[in-house]
Coordinates of C-alpha atoms in Angstrom, one line a residue:
M600 CA 0.0 -0.2 0.0
Y601 CA 1.3 3.5 -0.9
Y602 CA 2.5 5.8 1.9
V603 CA 3.3 9.3 0.9
Q604 CA 3.5 12.7 2.6
E605 CA 3.1 16.3 1.5
I606 CA 6.2 18.5 2.4
A607 CA 5.1 21.5 0.9
S608 CA 2.3 22.6 -1.6
D609 CA 2.2 19.9 -4.3
I610 CA 5.5 18.2 -3.3
F611 CA 5.4 15.1 -1.9
W612 CA 7.7 12.5 0.0
V613 CA 7.5 9.3 -1.9
G614 CA 10.4 7.7 -0.6
G615 CA 10.7 4.8 1.6
T616 CA 12.6 3.3 4.7
D617 CA 14.5 0.1 5.2
K618 CA 14.7 -1.2 8.8
R619 CA 16.0 -4.6 7.8
L620 CA 19.2 -3.5 5.9
E621 CA 22.3 -4.6 7.8
R622 CA 25.0 -2.5 6.2
F623 CA 25.1 0.6 4.2
E624 CA 27.3 0.2 1.3
N625 CA 28.0 -3.3 2.9
M626 CA 30.1 -1.6 5.1
F627 CA 28.6 0.5 7.7
P628 CA 26.4 -0.9 10.5
L629 CA 22.8 0.2 10.4
P630 CA 21.4 -0.9 13.6
Q631 CA 18.1 1.5 13.0
G632 CA 18.1 1.0 9.4
V633 CA 18.2 3.8 6.8
A634 CA 15.7 6.0 4.8
F635 CA 15.7 6.6 1.0
N636 CA 14.2 10.0 0.2
S637 CA 12.6 10.8 -3.0
H638 CA 10.1 13.6 -3.8
L639 CA 7.5 14.4 -6.7
I640 CA 6.5 17.6 -7.5
L641 CA 3.4 18.5 -9.2
D642 CA 2.8 21.6 -11.4
E643 CA 2.3 22.0 -15.1
K644 CA 5.2 19.7 -15.5
T645 CA 5.8 16.8 -13.1
A646 CA 9.3 16.2 -11.8
L647 CA 10.7 13.5 -9.5
M648 CA 13.9 14.2 -7.6
D649 CA 16.0 11.1 -7.5
T650 CA 14.7 7.4 -7.1
V651 CA 15.3 4.9 -4.3
D652 CA 17.3 1.7 -3.6
A653 CA 16.2 -1.5 -5.3
A654 CA 15.3 -3.0 -1.8
I655 CA 12.2 -0.5 -1.6
S656 CA 11.4 -0.4 -5.3
A657 CA 7.9 -1.7 -4.8
Q658 CA 6.7 0.5 -2.2
F659 CA 8.4 3.5 -4.0
L660 CA 6.8 2.9 -7.6
E661 CA 3.3 2.5 -5.9
N662 CA 3.9 5.8 -4.0
I663 CA 4.6 7.6 -7.4
E664 CA 1.8 6.0 -9.1
H665 CA -0.5 7.2 -6.4
V666 CA 0.6 11.1 -6.5
L667 CA 0.5 11.1 -10.3
N668 CA -2.9 9.8 -10.3
G669 CA -3.0 9.1 -13.9
R670 CA -0.6 12.0 -14.9
S671 CA 2.5 11.2 -16.7
L672 CA 5.8 11.9 -15.3
D673 CA 7.9 14.5 -17.2
Y674 CA 11.2 14.9 -15.5
L675 CA 13.6 12.9 -13.4
V676 CA 16.2 14.8 -11.5
V677 CA 19.2 12.9 -10.7
G678 CA 21.2 14.6 -7.9
H679 CA 23.3 11.6 -7.1
M680 CA 24.2 8.6 -9.5
E681 CA 25.0 6.2 -6.5
P682 CA 22.8 3.0 -6.9
D683 CA 21.0 3.5 -3.6
H684 CA 19.2 6.4 -5.3
C685 CA 19.2 5.6 -9.0
A686 CA 18.2 2.0 -8.8
N687 CA 14.6 2.6 -10.5
I688 CA 15.7 4.7 -13.4
E689 CA 15.3 1.9 -16.0
E690 CA 12.1 1.1 -14.6
L691 CA 10.8 4.5 -14.7
L692 CA 11.8 5.0 -18.5
R693 CA 9.8 1.6 -19.3
R694 CA 6.7 3.2 -17.4
Y695 CA 7.2 6.7 -19.0
P696 CA 9.0 6.3 -22.2
D697 CA 8.9 10.2 -22.9
L698 CA 10.5 10.9 -19.4
K699 CA 13.3 13.3 -19.5
I700 CA 16.4 12.6 -17.2
V701 CA 18.0 15.7 -15.9
G702 CA 21.7 15.7 -15.0
N703 CA 25.0 16.9 -15.9
K704 CA 27.6 15.5 -18.3
K705 CA 29.3 13.2 -15.2
T706 CA 25.6 11.8 -14.3
F707 CA 25.0 10.4 -17.7
Q708 CA 28.9 8.9 -17.7
F709 CA 28.2 7.2 -14.5
L710 CA 24.6 5.9 -15.7
E711 CA 26.0 4.2 -18.8
Q712 CA 28.5 2.6 -16.6
F713 CA 26.1 1.1 -14.1
Y714 CA 23.4 0.3 -16.6
T715 CA 23.2 -1.6 -20.0
F716 CA 20.5 0.9 -21.3
S717 CA 21.4 4.0 -23.2
K718 CA 18.7 6.8 -24.1
P719 CA 20.5 9.8 -25.2
D720 CA 17.3 11.4 -26.5
N721 CA 16.0 11.1 -22.9
Y722 CA 19.0 13.0 -21.5
L723 CA 18.7 16.8 -20.3
I724 CA 22.1 18.0 -19.6
V725 CA 22.4 20.8 -17.2
K726 CA 25.4 23.3 -16.0
E727 CA 25.8 25.3 -12.9
G728 CA 22.9 27.8 -12.5
D729 CA 20.6 26.4 -15.2
E730 CA 17.3 26.5 -14.5
L731 CA 14.0 24.0 -15.6
P732 CA 10.8 25.8 -15.3
L733 CA 7.8 23.6 -14.1
G734 CA 5.0 25.9 -14.1
R735 CA 4.8 28.1 -11.1
R736 CA 7.9 26.4 -9.8
T737 CA 11.4 26.7 -11.2
L738 CA 14.5 24.2 -10.4
R739 CA 17.8 25.8 -10.2
F740 CA 20.9 23.7 -10.2
F741 CA 24.1 23.8 -8.3
M742 CA 27.1 21.7 -8.9
A743 CA 28.5 20.0 -5.7
P744 CA 31.4 18.0 -7.0
F745 CA 32.8 15.5 -4.5
V746 CA 30.1 15.9 -1.9
H747 CA 30.8 13.1 -1.8
W748 CA 30.9 12.1 -5.6
P749 CA 32.0 13.9 -8.7
E750 CA 28.6 14.1 -10.4
V751 CA 26.7 15.3 -7.4
M752 CA 24.2 18.4 -7.8
F753 CA 22.0 20.3 -5.8
S754 CA 18.5 21.4 -6.9
Y755 CA 17.2 24.6 -5.5
E756 CA 13.4 25.1 -6.0
V757 CA 12.8 28.8 -6.2
T758 CA 9.4 29.1 -5.0
E759 CA 9.5 27.4 -1.8
K760 CA 13.1 28.0 -1.3
I761 CA 13.7 24.3 -0.8
L762 CA 17.2 22.9 -1.3
F763 CA 17.4 19.1 -2.7
S764 CA 20.8 18.7 -1.3
A765 CA 21.7 14.9 -2.4
D766 CA 23.6 13.2 0.2
A767 CA 24.8 16.6 2.0
F768 CA 22.7 16.8 5.5
G769 CA 21.8 13.1 5.5
C770 CA 22.1 10.5 8.1
F771 CA 22.0 6.8 9.0
G772 CA 18.7 5.8 10.7
S773 CA 15.4 5.0 9.3
L774 CA 12.3 7.1 9.6
S775 CA 9.3 6.1 12.1
G776 CA 6.5 8.1 10.6
N777 CA 7.8 11.7 11.4
I778 CA 9.9 12.8 8.2
F779 CA 10.9 16.2 9.6
A780 CA 13.7 17.0 12.1
D781 CA 11.6 19.2 14.0
Q782 CA 9.0 16.4 14.7
T783 CA 12.0 14.0 16.2
D784 CA 14.4 14.0 19.2
F785 CA 17.1 14.9 16.6
E786 CA 19.9 15.1 19.2
G787 CA 18.9 11.9 20.9
V788 CA 18.1 9.6 17.9
Y789 CA 19.6 11.0 14.9
L790 CA 22.7 13.5 15.7
D791 CA 25.1 10.5 16.4
E792 CA 24.3 8.8 13.3
S793 CA 24.3 12.2 11.2
R794 CA 28.0 12.8 12.5
R795 CA 28.8 9.1 11.8
Y796 CA 27.4 9.4 8.3
Y797 CA 29.2 12.6 7.6
S798 CA 32.8 11.5 9.0
N799 CA 32.5 8.1 7.0
I800 CA 30.8 9.1 4.0
V801 CA 31.4 12.7 3.2
G802 CA 34.4 13.3 5.6
K803 CA 37.2 13.1 3.3
Y804 CA 35.8 16.0 1.2
G805 CA 35.7 19.0 3.8
P806 CA 37.1 21.3 1.2
Q807 CA 34.6 20.5 -1.3
V808 CA 31.6 21.0 1.5
Q809 CA 33.2 24.4 2.2
T810 CA 32.9 25.5 -1.4
V811 CA 29.4 24.3 -1.4
L812 CA 28.6 26.0 1.5
K813 CA 29.9 29.3 0.4
K814 CA 28.3 29.1 -3.0
L815 CA 25.0 28.5 -1.4
A816 CA 25.5 31.2 1.2
K817 CA 23.6 33.8 -1.2
L818 CA 20.4 31.7 -1.5
E819 CA 17.5 32.0 0.9
I820 CA 16.8 28.4 2.1
E821 CA 13.6 27.4 4.1
M822 CA 13.9 23.9 3.9
I823 CA 16.7 21.3 3.2
V824 CA 15.9 17.7 2.0
P825 CA 18.5 15.3 2.0
L826 CA 18.3 11.8 0.2
H827 CA 18.7 10.1 3.7
G828 CA 17.4 11.0 7.1
P829 CA 14.8 13.6 8.2
I830 CA 14.3 16.9 6.5
W831 CA 15.1 20.1 7.7
R832 CA 12.4 23.1 7.9
E833 CA 13.2 24.5 11.3
N834 CA 16.5 25.5 13.0
L835 CA 18.4 25.2 9.8
P836 CA 21.5 27.1 11.7
Y837 CA 21.8 24.1 13.8
I838 CA 22.8 21.5 11.0
I839 CA 24.7 24.0 9.2
D840 CA 26.9 24.7 12.1
K841 CA 27.6 20.8 12.6
Y842 CA 28.5 21.1 8.7
Q843 CA 30.7 24.1 9.3
H844 CA 32.5 22.3 12.3
W845 CA 32.7 18.8 10.7
S846 CA 34.0 20.1 7.2
T847 CA 36.6 22.4 8.7
Y848 CA 37.7 19.6 10.9
Q849 CA 37.1 21.6 14.1
P850 CA 36.2 19.5 17.1
E851 CA 32.6 20.2 18.5
K852 CA 33.9 20.0 22.0
K853 CA 36.9 19.2 24.3
G854 CA 37.1 15.5 25.4
V855 CA 39.2 12.3 25.2
V856 CA 38.6 9.4 23.0
L857 CA 40.9 6.5 24.0
V858 CA 41.1 3.7 21.2
Y859 CA 43.2 0.6 22.0
A860 CA 44.2 -2.8 20.8
S861 CA 45.0 -5.1 23.4
M862 CA 45.8 -9.3 22.9
Y863 CA 45.6 -9.9 26.6
G864 CA 44.4 -7.2 28.5
N865 CA 47.7 -5.6 29.4
T866 CA 47.5 -2.6 26.7
E867 CA 43.8 -2.0 27.9
N868 CA 45.0 -2.0 31.4
V869 CA 47.3 1.1 30.8
M870 CA 44.3 2.8 28.9
N871 CA 42.0 2.2 31.8
L872 CA 44.4 4.0 34.1
I873 CA 44.9 6.7 31.8
A874 CA 41.1 7.2 31.7
G875 CA 40.5 6.7 35.4
K876 CA 43.3 9.2 36.3
L877 CA 41.7 11.7 33.7
A878 CA 38.4 11.2 35.3
A879 CA 39.9 11.6 38.9
K880 CA 41.1 15.2 37.6
G881 CA 37.6 15.9 36.7
V882 CA 37.4 15.4 32.9
Q883 CA 34.0 14.5 31.8
D884 CA 33.7 13.5 28.3
I885 CA 35.8 10.4 27.9
R886 CA 35.4 7.5 25.4
M887 CA 36.8 4.3 25.2
Y888 CA 37.1 1.8 22.3
D889 CA 38.4 -1.6 21.6
V890 CA 39.4 -1.8 18.0
S891 CA 38.6 -5.7 18.0
K892 CA 35.1 -5.0 19.2
T893 CA 34.0 -1.8 17.8
H894 CA 33.1 -0.8 14.2
P895 CA 35.6 1.8 13.3
S896 CA 32.7 4.0 11.8
Y897 CA 31.6 4.6 15.5
I898 CA 35.5 5.3 16.3
I899 CA 35.6 7.7 13.4
A900 CA 32.6 9.4 14.4
D901 CA 33.8 10.2 17.9
A902 CA 37.1 11.4 16.8
W903 CA 35.3 13.9 14.6
K904 CA 33.6 15.0 17.8
F905 CA 36.3 15.5 20.3
S906 CA 39.6 17.1 20.5
H907 CA 41.7 14.6 22.0
L908 CA 42.7 11.1 21.0
V909 CA 44.9 8.4 22.7
F910 CA 46.0 5.5 20.7
G911 CA 47.3 2.6 22.4
S912 CA 48.5 -0.7 20.7
P913 CA 50.9 -3.8 21.0
T914 CA 53.4 -4.6 18.5
Y915 CA 52.2 -7.6 16.4
N916 CA 54.2 -9.5 13.9
L917 CA 57.0 -7.0 13.8
G918 CA 54.4 -4.3 12.7
L919 CA 51.2 -2.5 14.3
Y920 CA 48.2 -4.7 15.4
H921 CA 45.8 -5.2 12.3
G922 CA 42.6 -3.5 13.8
M923 CA 44.6 -0.4 14.7
Q924 CA 46.6 -0.2 11.5
A925 CA 43.3 -0.5 9.6
L926 CA 41.5 2.4 11.8
L927 CA 44.5 4.8 11.6
H928 CA 44.7 4.2 7.7
E929 CA 40.9 5.1 7.5
M930 CA 41.2 8.1 9.6
A931 CA 44.2 9.5 7.3
S932 CA 42.1 8.4 4.1
L933 CA 39.1 10.3 5.4
N934 CA 41.4 13.6 5.9
L935 CA 40.8 13.7 9.6
Q936 CA 43.1 16.9 11.0
N937 CA 43.4 19.3 13.5
R938 CA 43.4 17.1 16.6
K939 CA 45.6 16.4 19.8
V940 CA 47.1 13.1 20.0
A941 CA 48.8 10.8 22.7
L942 CA 50.3 7.5 22.1
V943 CA 50.6 4.1 24.1
G944 CA 52.7 1.2 22.9
N945 CA 53.5 -2.5 24.1
Y946 CA 55.9 -4.8 23.1
T947 CA 57.8 -8.2 24.1
W948 CA 60.5 -8.4 22.3
A949 CA 60.2 -6.3 19.0
N950 CA 59.4 -2.5 19.3
A951 CA 57.3 -1.3 16.4
A952 CA 53.8 0.0 17.6
V953 CA 54.6 3.2 18.7
R954 CA 56.7 3.9 15.4
D955 CA 54.1 2.5 13.0
M956 CA 51.5 4.7 14.6
T957 CA 53.5 7.9 14.4
E958 CA 54.1 7.1 10.8
I959 CA 50.7 7.0 10.0
I960 CA 49.3 9.8 12.0
E961 CA 52.2 12.1 10.9
S962 CA 50.7 11.9 7.5
M963 CA 47.4 13.6 8.8
K964 CA 47.4 17.4 8.9
K965 CA 47.6 19.6 11.9
I966 CA 48.4 16.8 14.3
E967 CA 49.8 17.8 17.6
F968 CA 51.5 15.0 19.7
I969 CA 50.9 15.5 23.5
G970 CA 53.8 14.3 25.8
E971 CA 56.2 11.4 25.1
P972 CA 54.7 8.0 23.8
F973 CA 54.3 5.8 26.9
E974 CA 55.4 2.2 26.2
I975 CA 55.6 -1.0 28.2
Q976 CA 57.4 -4.3 27.7
S977 CA 54.6 -6.9 27.9
A978 CA 53.0 -5.5 31.3
L979 CA 53.0 -2.3 33.1
K980 CA 55.4 -2.2 36.3
A981 CA 54.9 -0.1 39.2
E982 CA 58.2 1.9 38.7
Q983 CA 56.6 3.4 35.4
L984 CA 53.6 4.9 37.1
P985 CA 55.2 8.1 37.6
E986 CA 56.0 8.3 33.7
L987 CA 52.6 7.3 33.0
D988 CA 51.2 10.5 35.5
Q989 CA 53.5 12.7 33.3
L990 CA 51.4 11.5 30.1
V991 CA 48.2 11.9 32.0
E992 CA 49.0 15.6 33.2
A993 CA 50.3 16.5 29.6
I994 CA 46.7 15.2 28.4
Y995 CA 45.1 17.2 31.0
A996 CA 46.8 20.3 30.4
S997 CA 46.2 20.2 26.9
L998 CA 42.6 19.7 27.4
N999 CA 42.4 22.8 29.6
A1000 CA 44.3 25.0 26.8
D1001 CA 42.1 23.6 24.2
S1002 CA 39.0 24.5 26.4
A1003 CA 40.1 28.0 26.6
E1004 CA 40.5 28.1 22.7
L1005 CA 37.2 26.6 22.0
V1006 CA 35.5 29.3 24.3
A1007 CA 37.3 31.8 22.4
E1008 CA 36.2 30.5 19.1
G1009 CA 32.8 30.5 20.3
A1010 CA 32.5 33.7 21.4
G1011 CA 33.8 35.1 18.1
T1012 CA 31.7 33.1 15.8
S1013 CA 28.2 33.3 14.8
T1014 CA 26.1 30.8 12.7
K1015 CA 24.7 32.2 9.7
L1016 CA 21.5 30.6 7.7
I1017 CA 22.7 30.0 4.2

């Protein structure tokens, strides 16, 4: 049975939600599933804004048929050519053979790479600033390359001032009836998943996000409609401020994320001591993760959130423990930067963990190492506690200095509605 919602006059949400999907891109855990948003505009001409994943095609096609109510579909605007948003293009062409597919040059290159059909007579190629009149409504297109694919483009509906933002401003997590952010407990339900989505999916492309934010700053925007997650129609500066922090790699708040690998508990013991000593000093925001137990996407999300990171790992096969090596390489690949870092190493006969962690982390930008790396040989000894206390004191002092910097930054910054 069809299920649609009207988000503005004659603009309908015709997407769907998949609570059963286990992994996004077969990689990122989805404990609460994911939403696939698509919208249908009714005017003198009809326009569909993207399609959805193949998993919910039946629901999606029924939604479209219901909203069209016997009308034909004139345009399909493809903001993003990733298969979770374009899986239904071929079926739509079968149902509506005169359908015009709207995209940029790169859109159609990708379309013909993914699919076996070629319908150049149905292609409508648009460029930066081009407009598509639908009747009383007009769509204006803005290219957003590498947010997070090279073909991405945003569509701005001029009358209602609605920004269809492709994957930008999206998040993991399914929708449960309420499709607007202001209808939900966003901070309690969606904020962490929005950060995890941004840092792991878009995080590498902070400079490109900044370019798009500046480009859109001249627009008056009343609603932001992403392809995943809730729609923003109130308090837009809130989510824009998050994107400002995330895309400039500025931590949202001071705090310590302790990440460790531990084969027999000895490295974990050191990390527990560091956490306990910091807590005794009054540090409140402390997170701890075992790389063998926690999916890296959650660790990366908290690395985006907090100011200080402590990594601890044993040497393994004359190198770095595999889980830690993979996590640090992923962080470097995602362009994480501007963090304060402390290191803990463990070895029995060959000392490589600190060396290898340092090498990967030094490849990142604007990283400040705190104190001297703390190393144990197999297990912590009592005589090493004063040295460990020195590292804890260095982290604590850095946190206090960082807190003053964040306060000063907040006092001199205002959030502007794009």
